[in-house]
mmCIF file of C-alpha atoms and ligand atoms in Angstrom:
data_model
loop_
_atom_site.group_PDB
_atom_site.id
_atom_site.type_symbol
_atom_site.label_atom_id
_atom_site.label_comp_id
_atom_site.label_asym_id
_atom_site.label_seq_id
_atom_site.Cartn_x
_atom_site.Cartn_y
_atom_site.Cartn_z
ATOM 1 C CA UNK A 1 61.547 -12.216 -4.925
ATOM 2 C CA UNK A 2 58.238 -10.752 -5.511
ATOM 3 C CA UNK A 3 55.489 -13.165 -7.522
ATOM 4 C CA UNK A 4 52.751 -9.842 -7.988
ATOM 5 C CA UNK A 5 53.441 -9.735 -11.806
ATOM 6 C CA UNK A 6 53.331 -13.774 -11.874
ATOM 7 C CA UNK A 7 49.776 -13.922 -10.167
ATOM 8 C CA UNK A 8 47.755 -11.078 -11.619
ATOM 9 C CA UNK A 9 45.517 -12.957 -13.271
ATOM 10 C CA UNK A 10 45.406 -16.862 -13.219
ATOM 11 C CA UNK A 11 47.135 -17.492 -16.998
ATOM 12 C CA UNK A 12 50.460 -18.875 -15.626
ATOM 13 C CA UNK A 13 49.039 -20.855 -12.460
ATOM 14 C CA UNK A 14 46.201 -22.299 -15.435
ATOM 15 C CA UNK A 15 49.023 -23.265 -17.733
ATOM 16 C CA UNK A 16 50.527 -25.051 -15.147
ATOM 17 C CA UNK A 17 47.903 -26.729 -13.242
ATOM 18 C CA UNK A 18 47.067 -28.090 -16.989
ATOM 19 C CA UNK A 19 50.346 -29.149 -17.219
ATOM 20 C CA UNK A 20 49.959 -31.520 -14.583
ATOM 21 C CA UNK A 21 46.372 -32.581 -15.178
ATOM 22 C CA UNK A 22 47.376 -33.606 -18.852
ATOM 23 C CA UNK A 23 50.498 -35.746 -18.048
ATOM 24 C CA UNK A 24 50.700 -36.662 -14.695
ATOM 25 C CA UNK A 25 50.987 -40.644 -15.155
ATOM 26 C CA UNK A 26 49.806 -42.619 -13.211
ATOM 27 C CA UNK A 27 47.765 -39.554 -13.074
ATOM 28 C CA UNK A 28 46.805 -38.828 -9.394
ATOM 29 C CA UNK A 29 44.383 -35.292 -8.602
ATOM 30 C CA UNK A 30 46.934 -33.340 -6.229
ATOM 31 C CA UNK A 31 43.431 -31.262 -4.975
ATOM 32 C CA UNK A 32 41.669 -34.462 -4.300
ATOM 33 C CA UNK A 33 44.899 -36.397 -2.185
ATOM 34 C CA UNK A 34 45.056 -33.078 -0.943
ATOM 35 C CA UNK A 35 41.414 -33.331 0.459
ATOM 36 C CA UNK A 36 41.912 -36.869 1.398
ATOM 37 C CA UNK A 37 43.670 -36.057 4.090
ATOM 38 C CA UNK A 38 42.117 -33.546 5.528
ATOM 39 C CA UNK A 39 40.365 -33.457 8.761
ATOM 40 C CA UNK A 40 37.184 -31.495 7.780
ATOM 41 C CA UNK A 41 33.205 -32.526 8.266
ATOM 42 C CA UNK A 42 30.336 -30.729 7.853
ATOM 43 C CA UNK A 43 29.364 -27.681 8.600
ATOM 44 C CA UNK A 44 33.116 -26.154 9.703
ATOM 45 C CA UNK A 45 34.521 -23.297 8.857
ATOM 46 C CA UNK A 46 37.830 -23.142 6.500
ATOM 47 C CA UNK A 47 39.969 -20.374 5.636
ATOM 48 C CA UNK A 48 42.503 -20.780 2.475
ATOM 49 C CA UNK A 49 44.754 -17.848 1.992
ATOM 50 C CA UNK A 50 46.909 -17.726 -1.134
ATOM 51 C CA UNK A 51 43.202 -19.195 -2.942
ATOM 52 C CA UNK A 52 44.499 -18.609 -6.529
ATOM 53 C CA UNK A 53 42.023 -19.218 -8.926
ATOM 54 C CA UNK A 54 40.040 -21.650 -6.504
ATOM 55 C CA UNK A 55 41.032 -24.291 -7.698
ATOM 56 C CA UNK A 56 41.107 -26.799 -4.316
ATOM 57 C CA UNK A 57 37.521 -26.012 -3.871
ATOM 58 C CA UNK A 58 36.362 -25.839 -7.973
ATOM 59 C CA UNK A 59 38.058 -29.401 -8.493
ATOM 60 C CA UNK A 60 36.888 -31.057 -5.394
ATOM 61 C CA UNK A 61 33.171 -29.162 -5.412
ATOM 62 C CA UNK A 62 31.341 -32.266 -5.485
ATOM 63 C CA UNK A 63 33.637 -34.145 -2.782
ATOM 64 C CA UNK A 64 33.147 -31.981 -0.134
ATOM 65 C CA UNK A 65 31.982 -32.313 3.340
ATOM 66 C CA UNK A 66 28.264 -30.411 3.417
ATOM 67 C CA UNK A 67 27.477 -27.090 5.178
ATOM 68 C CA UNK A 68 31.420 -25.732 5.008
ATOM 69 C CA UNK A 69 31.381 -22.346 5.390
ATOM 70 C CA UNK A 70 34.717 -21.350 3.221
ATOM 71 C CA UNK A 71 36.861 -17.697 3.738
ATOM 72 C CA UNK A 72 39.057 -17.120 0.584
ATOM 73 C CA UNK A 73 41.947 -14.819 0.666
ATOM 74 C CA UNK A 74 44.488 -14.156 -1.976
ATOM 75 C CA UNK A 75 47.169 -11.241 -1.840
ATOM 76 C CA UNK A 76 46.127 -10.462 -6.116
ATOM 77 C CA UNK A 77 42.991 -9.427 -6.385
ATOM 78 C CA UNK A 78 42.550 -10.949 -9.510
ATOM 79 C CA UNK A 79 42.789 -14.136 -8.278
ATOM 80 C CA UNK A 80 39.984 -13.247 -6.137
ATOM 81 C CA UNK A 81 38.095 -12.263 -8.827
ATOM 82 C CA UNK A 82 38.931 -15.766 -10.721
ATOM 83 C CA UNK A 83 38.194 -17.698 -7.753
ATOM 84 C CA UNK A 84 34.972 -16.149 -7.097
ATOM 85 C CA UNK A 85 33.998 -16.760 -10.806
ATOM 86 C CA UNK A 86 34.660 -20.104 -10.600
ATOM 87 C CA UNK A 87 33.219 -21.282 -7.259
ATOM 88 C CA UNK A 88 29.956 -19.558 -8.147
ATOM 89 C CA UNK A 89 29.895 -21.588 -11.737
ATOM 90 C CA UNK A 90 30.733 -25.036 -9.765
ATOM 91 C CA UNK A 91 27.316 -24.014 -7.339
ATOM 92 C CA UNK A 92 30.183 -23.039 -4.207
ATOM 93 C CA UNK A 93 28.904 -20.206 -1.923
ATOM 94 C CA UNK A 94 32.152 -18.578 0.284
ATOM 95 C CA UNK A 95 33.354 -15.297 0.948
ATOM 96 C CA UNK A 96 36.043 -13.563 -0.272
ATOM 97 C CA UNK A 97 39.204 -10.877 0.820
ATOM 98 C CA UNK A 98 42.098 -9.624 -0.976
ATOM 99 C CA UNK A 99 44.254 -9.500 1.695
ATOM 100 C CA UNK A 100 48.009 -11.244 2.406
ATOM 101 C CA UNK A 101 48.523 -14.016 4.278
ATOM 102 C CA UNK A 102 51.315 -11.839 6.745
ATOM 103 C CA UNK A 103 47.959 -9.386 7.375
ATOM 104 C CA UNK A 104 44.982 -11.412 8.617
ATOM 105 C CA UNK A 105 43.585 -9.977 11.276
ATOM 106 C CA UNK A 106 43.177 -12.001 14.424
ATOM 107 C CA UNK A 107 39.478 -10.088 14.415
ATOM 108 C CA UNK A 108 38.353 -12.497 12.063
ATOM 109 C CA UNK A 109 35.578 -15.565 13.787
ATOM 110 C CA UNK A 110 38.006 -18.341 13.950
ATOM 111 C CA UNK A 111 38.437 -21.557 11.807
ATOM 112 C CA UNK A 112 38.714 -25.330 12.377
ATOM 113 C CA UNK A 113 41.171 -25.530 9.574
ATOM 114 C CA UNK A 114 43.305 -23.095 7.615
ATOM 115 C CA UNK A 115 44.577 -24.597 3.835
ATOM 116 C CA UNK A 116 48.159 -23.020 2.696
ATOM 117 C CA UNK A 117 48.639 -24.817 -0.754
ATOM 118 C CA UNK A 118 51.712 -23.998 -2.224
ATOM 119 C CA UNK A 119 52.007 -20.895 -1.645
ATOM 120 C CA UNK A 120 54.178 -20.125 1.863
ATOM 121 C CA UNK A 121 57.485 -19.931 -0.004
ATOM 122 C CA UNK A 122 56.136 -17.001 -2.022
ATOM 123 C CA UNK A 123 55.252 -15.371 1.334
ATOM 124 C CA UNK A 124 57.700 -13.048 2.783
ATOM 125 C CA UNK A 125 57.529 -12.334 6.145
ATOM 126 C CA UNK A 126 56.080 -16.600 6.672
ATOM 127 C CA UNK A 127 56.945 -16.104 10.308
ATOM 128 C CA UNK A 128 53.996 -13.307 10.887
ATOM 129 C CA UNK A 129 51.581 -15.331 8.316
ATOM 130 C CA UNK A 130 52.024 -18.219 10.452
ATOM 131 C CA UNK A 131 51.644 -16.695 13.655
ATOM 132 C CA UNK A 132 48.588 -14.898 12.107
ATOM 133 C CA UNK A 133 46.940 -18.352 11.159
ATOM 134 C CA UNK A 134 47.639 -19.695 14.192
ATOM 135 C CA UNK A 135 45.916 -17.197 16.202
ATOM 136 C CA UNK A 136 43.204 -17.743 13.576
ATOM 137 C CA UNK A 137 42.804 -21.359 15.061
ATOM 138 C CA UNK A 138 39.950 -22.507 16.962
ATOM 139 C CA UNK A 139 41.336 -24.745 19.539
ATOM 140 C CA UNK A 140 41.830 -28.121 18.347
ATOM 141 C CA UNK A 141 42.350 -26.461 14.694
ATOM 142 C CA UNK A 142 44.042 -27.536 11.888
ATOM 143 C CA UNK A 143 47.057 -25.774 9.772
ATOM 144 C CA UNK A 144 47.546 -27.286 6.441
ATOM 145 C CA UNK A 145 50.471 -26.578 3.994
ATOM 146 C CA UNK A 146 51.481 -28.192 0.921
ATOM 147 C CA UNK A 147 54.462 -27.627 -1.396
ATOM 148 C CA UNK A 148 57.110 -29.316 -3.424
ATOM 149 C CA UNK A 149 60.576 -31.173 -2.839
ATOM 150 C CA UNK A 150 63.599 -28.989 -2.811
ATOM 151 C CA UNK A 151 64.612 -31.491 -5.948
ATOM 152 C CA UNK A 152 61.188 -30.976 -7.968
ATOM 153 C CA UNK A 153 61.193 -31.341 -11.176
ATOM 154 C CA UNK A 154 65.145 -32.457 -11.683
ATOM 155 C CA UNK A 155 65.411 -33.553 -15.183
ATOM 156 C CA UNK A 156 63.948 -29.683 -16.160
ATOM 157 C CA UNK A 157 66.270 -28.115 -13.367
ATOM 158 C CA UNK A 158 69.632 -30.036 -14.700
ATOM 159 C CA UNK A 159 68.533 -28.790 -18.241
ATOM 160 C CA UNK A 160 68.328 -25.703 -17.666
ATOM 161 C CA UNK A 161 71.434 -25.418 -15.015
ATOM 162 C CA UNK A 162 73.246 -26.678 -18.382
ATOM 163 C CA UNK A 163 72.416 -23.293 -19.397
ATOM 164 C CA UNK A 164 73.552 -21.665 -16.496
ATOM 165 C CA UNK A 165 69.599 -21.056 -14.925
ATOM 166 C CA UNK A 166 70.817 -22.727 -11.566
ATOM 167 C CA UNK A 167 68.054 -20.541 -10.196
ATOM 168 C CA UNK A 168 65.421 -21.850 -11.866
ATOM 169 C CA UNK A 169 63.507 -24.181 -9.395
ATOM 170 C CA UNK A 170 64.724 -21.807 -6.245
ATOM 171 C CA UNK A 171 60.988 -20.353 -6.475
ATOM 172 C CA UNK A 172 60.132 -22.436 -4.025
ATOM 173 C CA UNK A 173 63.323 -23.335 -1.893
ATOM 174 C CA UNK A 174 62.131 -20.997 1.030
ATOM 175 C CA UNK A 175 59.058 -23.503 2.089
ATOM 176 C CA UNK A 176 60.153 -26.987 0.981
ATOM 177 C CA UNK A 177 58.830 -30.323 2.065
ATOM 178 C CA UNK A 178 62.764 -30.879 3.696
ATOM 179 C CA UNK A 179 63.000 -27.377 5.533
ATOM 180 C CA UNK A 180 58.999 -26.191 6.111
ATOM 181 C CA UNK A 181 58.704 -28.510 9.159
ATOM 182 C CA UNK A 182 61.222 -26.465 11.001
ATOM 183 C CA UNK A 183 59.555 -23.470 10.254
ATOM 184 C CA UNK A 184 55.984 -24.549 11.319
ATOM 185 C CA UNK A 185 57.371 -26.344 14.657
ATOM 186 C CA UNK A 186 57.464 -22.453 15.681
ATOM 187 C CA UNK A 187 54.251 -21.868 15.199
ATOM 188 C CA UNK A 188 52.483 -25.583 16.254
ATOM 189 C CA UNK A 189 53.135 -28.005 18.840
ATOM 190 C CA UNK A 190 52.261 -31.086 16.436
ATOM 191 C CA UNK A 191 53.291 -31.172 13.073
ATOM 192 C CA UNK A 192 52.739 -34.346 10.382
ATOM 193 C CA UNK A 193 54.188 -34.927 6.902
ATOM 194 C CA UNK A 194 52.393 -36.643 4.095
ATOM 195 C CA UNK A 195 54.453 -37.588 0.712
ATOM 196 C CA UNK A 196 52.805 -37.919 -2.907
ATOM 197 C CA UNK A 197 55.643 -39.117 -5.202
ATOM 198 C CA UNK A 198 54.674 -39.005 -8.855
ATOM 199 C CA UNK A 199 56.214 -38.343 -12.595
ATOM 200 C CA UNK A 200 55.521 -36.359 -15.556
ATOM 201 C CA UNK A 201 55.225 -38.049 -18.658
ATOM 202 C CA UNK A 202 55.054 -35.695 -21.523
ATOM 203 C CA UNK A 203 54.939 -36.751 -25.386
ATOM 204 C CA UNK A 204 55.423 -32.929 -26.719
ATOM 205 C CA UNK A 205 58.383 -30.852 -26.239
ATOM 206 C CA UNK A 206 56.239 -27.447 -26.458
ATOM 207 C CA UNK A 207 54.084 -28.211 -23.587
ATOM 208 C CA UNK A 208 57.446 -28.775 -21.443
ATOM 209 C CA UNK A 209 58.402 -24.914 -23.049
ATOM 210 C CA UNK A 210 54.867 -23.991 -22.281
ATOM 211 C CA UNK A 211 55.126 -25.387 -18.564
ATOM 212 C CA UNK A 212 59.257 -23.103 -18.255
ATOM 213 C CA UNK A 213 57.154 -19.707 -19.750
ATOM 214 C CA UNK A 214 54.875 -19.525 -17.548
ATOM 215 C CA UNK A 215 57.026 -19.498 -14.520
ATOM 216 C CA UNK A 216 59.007 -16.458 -16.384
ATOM 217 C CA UNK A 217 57.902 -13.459 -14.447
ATOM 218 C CA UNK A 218 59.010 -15.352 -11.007
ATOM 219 C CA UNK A 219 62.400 -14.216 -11.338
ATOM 220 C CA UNK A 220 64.381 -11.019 -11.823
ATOM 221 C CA UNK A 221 65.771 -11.612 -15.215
ATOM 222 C CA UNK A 222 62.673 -13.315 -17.532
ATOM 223 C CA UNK A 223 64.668 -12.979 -20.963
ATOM 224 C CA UNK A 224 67.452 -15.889 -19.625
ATOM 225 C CA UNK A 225 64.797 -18.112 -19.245
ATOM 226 C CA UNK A 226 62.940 -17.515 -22.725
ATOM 227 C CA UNK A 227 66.240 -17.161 -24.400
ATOM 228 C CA UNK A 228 67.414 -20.896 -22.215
ATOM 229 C CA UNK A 229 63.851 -22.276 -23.681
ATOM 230 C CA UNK A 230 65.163 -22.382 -27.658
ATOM 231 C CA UNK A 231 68.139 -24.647 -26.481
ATOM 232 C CA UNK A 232 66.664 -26.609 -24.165
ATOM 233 C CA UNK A 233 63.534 -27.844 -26.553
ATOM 234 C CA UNK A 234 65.702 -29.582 -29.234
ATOM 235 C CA UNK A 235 67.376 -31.430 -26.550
ATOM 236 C CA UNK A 236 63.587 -32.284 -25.017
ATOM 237 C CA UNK A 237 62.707 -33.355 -28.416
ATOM 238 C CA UNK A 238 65.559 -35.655 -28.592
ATOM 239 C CA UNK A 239 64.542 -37.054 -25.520
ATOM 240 C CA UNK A 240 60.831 -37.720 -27.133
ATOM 241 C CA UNK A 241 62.244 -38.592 -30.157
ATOM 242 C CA UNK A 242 64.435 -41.702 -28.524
ATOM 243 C CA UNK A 243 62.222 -42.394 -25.570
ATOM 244 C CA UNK A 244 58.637 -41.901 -26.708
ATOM 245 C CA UNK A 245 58.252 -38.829 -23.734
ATOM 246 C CA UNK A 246 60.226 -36.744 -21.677
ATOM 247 C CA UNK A 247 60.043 -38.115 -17.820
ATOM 248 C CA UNK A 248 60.283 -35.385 -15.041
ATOM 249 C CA UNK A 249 59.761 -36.613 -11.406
ATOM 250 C CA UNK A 250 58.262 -34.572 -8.836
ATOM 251 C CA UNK A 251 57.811 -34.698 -5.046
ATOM 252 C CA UNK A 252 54.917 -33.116 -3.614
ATOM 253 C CA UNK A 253 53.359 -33.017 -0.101
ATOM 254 C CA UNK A 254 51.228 -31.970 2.779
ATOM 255 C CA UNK A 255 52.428 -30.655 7.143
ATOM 256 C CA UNK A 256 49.280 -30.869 8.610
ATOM 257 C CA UNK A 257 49.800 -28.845 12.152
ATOM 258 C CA UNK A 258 48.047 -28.420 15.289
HETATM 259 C C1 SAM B 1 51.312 -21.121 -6.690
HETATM 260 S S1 SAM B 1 49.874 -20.151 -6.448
HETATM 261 C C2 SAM B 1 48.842 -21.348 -5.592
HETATM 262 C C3 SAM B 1 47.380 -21.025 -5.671
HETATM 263 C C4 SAM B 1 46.464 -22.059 -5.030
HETATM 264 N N1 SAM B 1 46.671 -22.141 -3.597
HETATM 265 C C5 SAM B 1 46.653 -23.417 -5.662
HETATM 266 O O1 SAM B 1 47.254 -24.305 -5.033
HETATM 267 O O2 SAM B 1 46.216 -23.598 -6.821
HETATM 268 C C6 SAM B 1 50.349 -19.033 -5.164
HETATM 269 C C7 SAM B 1 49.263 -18.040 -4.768
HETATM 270 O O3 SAM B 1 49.670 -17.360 -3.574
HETATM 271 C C8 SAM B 1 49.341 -15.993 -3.700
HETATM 272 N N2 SAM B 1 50.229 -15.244 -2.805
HETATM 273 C C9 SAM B 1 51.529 -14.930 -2.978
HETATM 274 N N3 SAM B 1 51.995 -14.267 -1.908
HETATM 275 C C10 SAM B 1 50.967 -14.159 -1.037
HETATM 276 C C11 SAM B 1 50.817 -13.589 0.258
HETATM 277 N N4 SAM B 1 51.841 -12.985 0.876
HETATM 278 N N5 SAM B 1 49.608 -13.652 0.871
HETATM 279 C C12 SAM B 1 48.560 -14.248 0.245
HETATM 280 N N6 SAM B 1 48.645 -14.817 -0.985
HETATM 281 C C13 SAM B 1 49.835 -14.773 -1.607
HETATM 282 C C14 SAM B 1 49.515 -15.685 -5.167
HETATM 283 O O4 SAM B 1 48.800 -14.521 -5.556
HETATM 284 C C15 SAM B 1 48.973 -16.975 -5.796
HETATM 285 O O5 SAM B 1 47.592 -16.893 -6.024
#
């Protein structure tokens, strides 16, 4: 499954980082716990590769250790060109490559830690991305992956599997919190999980819509999903109507690897 129509530009990835931001209750900043548990200080160098729109760096700008010297990658270019936008607005100097994760070059200087934020399941060869990143390392380095639960999001998923959209959260099944462990003990000796449990809690059936369009052009055949969307957001508005909101858990996390 290819996501290069999905990530062109950053619309979809906005819509649903908003998503989040707006009803995420009790609302926790994934880019901040992210940070949290990081082991960076000042003056290091970092590579992120699948940067999207920047996002990590934009939302924790004022948080950061000082001095980091930051390498952005992204396989879209215009994600580059969103991310470099916005780090330069929030005062963050870093340079930038279009270039995908499976194809960094092990001439590159070398980095005390290398961020993969939920992006690995979109990559398809991960075996030679993570290999690449590892011989990216400085000694002592740190790898650092987040992504979702296998069961994100279930209330949405059994919705839509009512229509017959079984597929719908399998986006990210190939790098989950329960099977990317596995994969990274290839690639590093030491590998830690960290958990963020959390819920959705969202007063307005169109945002939920909103949240199921934007993940459209993921999958081979869009016009199920729009066409699953006009069923499904009576019975979300039910939900709203009887229950004040429309709950949807989700299961997020962090391998840390060195
Ligand atoms: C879900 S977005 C996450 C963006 C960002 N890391 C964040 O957490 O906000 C996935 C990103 O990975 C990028 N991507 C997909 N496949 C890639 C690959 N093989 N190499 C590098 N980036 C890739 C996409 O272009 C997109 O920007």
């Amino acid at each position: 499954m290819t996501s290069d129509a999905q990530y062109q530009r950053d619309n979809n990835l906005a819509t649903r980082i908003a998503f989040h931001e707006d009803y995420t209750a009790p609302y926790v900043d994934f880019s901040h716990w992210v940070l949290d548990q990081l082991p960076l200080s000042d003056g290091q160098t970092v590579l992120e590769i699948g940067c999207g729109n920047g996002e990590f760096w934009v939302r924790n700008a004022a948080r950061l250790p000082t001095d980091l010297k930051l390498v952005l990658t992204d396989s879209s270019a215009g994600m580059v060109e969103v991310a470099e936008q916005r780090l330069s607005d929030a005062g963050l100097s870093a340079t930038y490559q279009v270039v995908s994760a499976e194809d960094l070059s092990a001439d590159t200087e070398s980095f005390d830690l290398i961020l993969a934020k939920h992006m690995l399941y979109h990559v398809t060869d991960r075996s030679k991305a993570l290999a690449a990143s590892r011989g990216l390392l400085k000694p002592g380095g740190y790898f650092c992956a987040t992504t979702n639960s296998g069961s994100y999001m279930q209330q949405l998923q059994a919705l839509l599997t009512e229509e017959g959209l079984e597929w719908f959260s399998s986006f990210n099944d190939e790098f989950t919190l329960e099977n990317g462990a596995d994969q990274l003990g290839w690639h590093f000796g030491k590998v830690e999980l960290e958990v963020l449990d959390g819920q959705l809690v969202v007063p307005d059936a169109d945002a939920v819509i909103e949240y199921v369009k934007s993940t459209a052009s993921l999958f081979p055949e869009p016009g199920l999903l729009f066409a699953a969307c006009a069923t499904i957001r009576p019975k979300i508005q039910a939900v709203i109507d009887r229950k004040g909101a429309f709950t949807i858990s989700k299961r997020a996390g962090l391998f840390l690897c060195q």
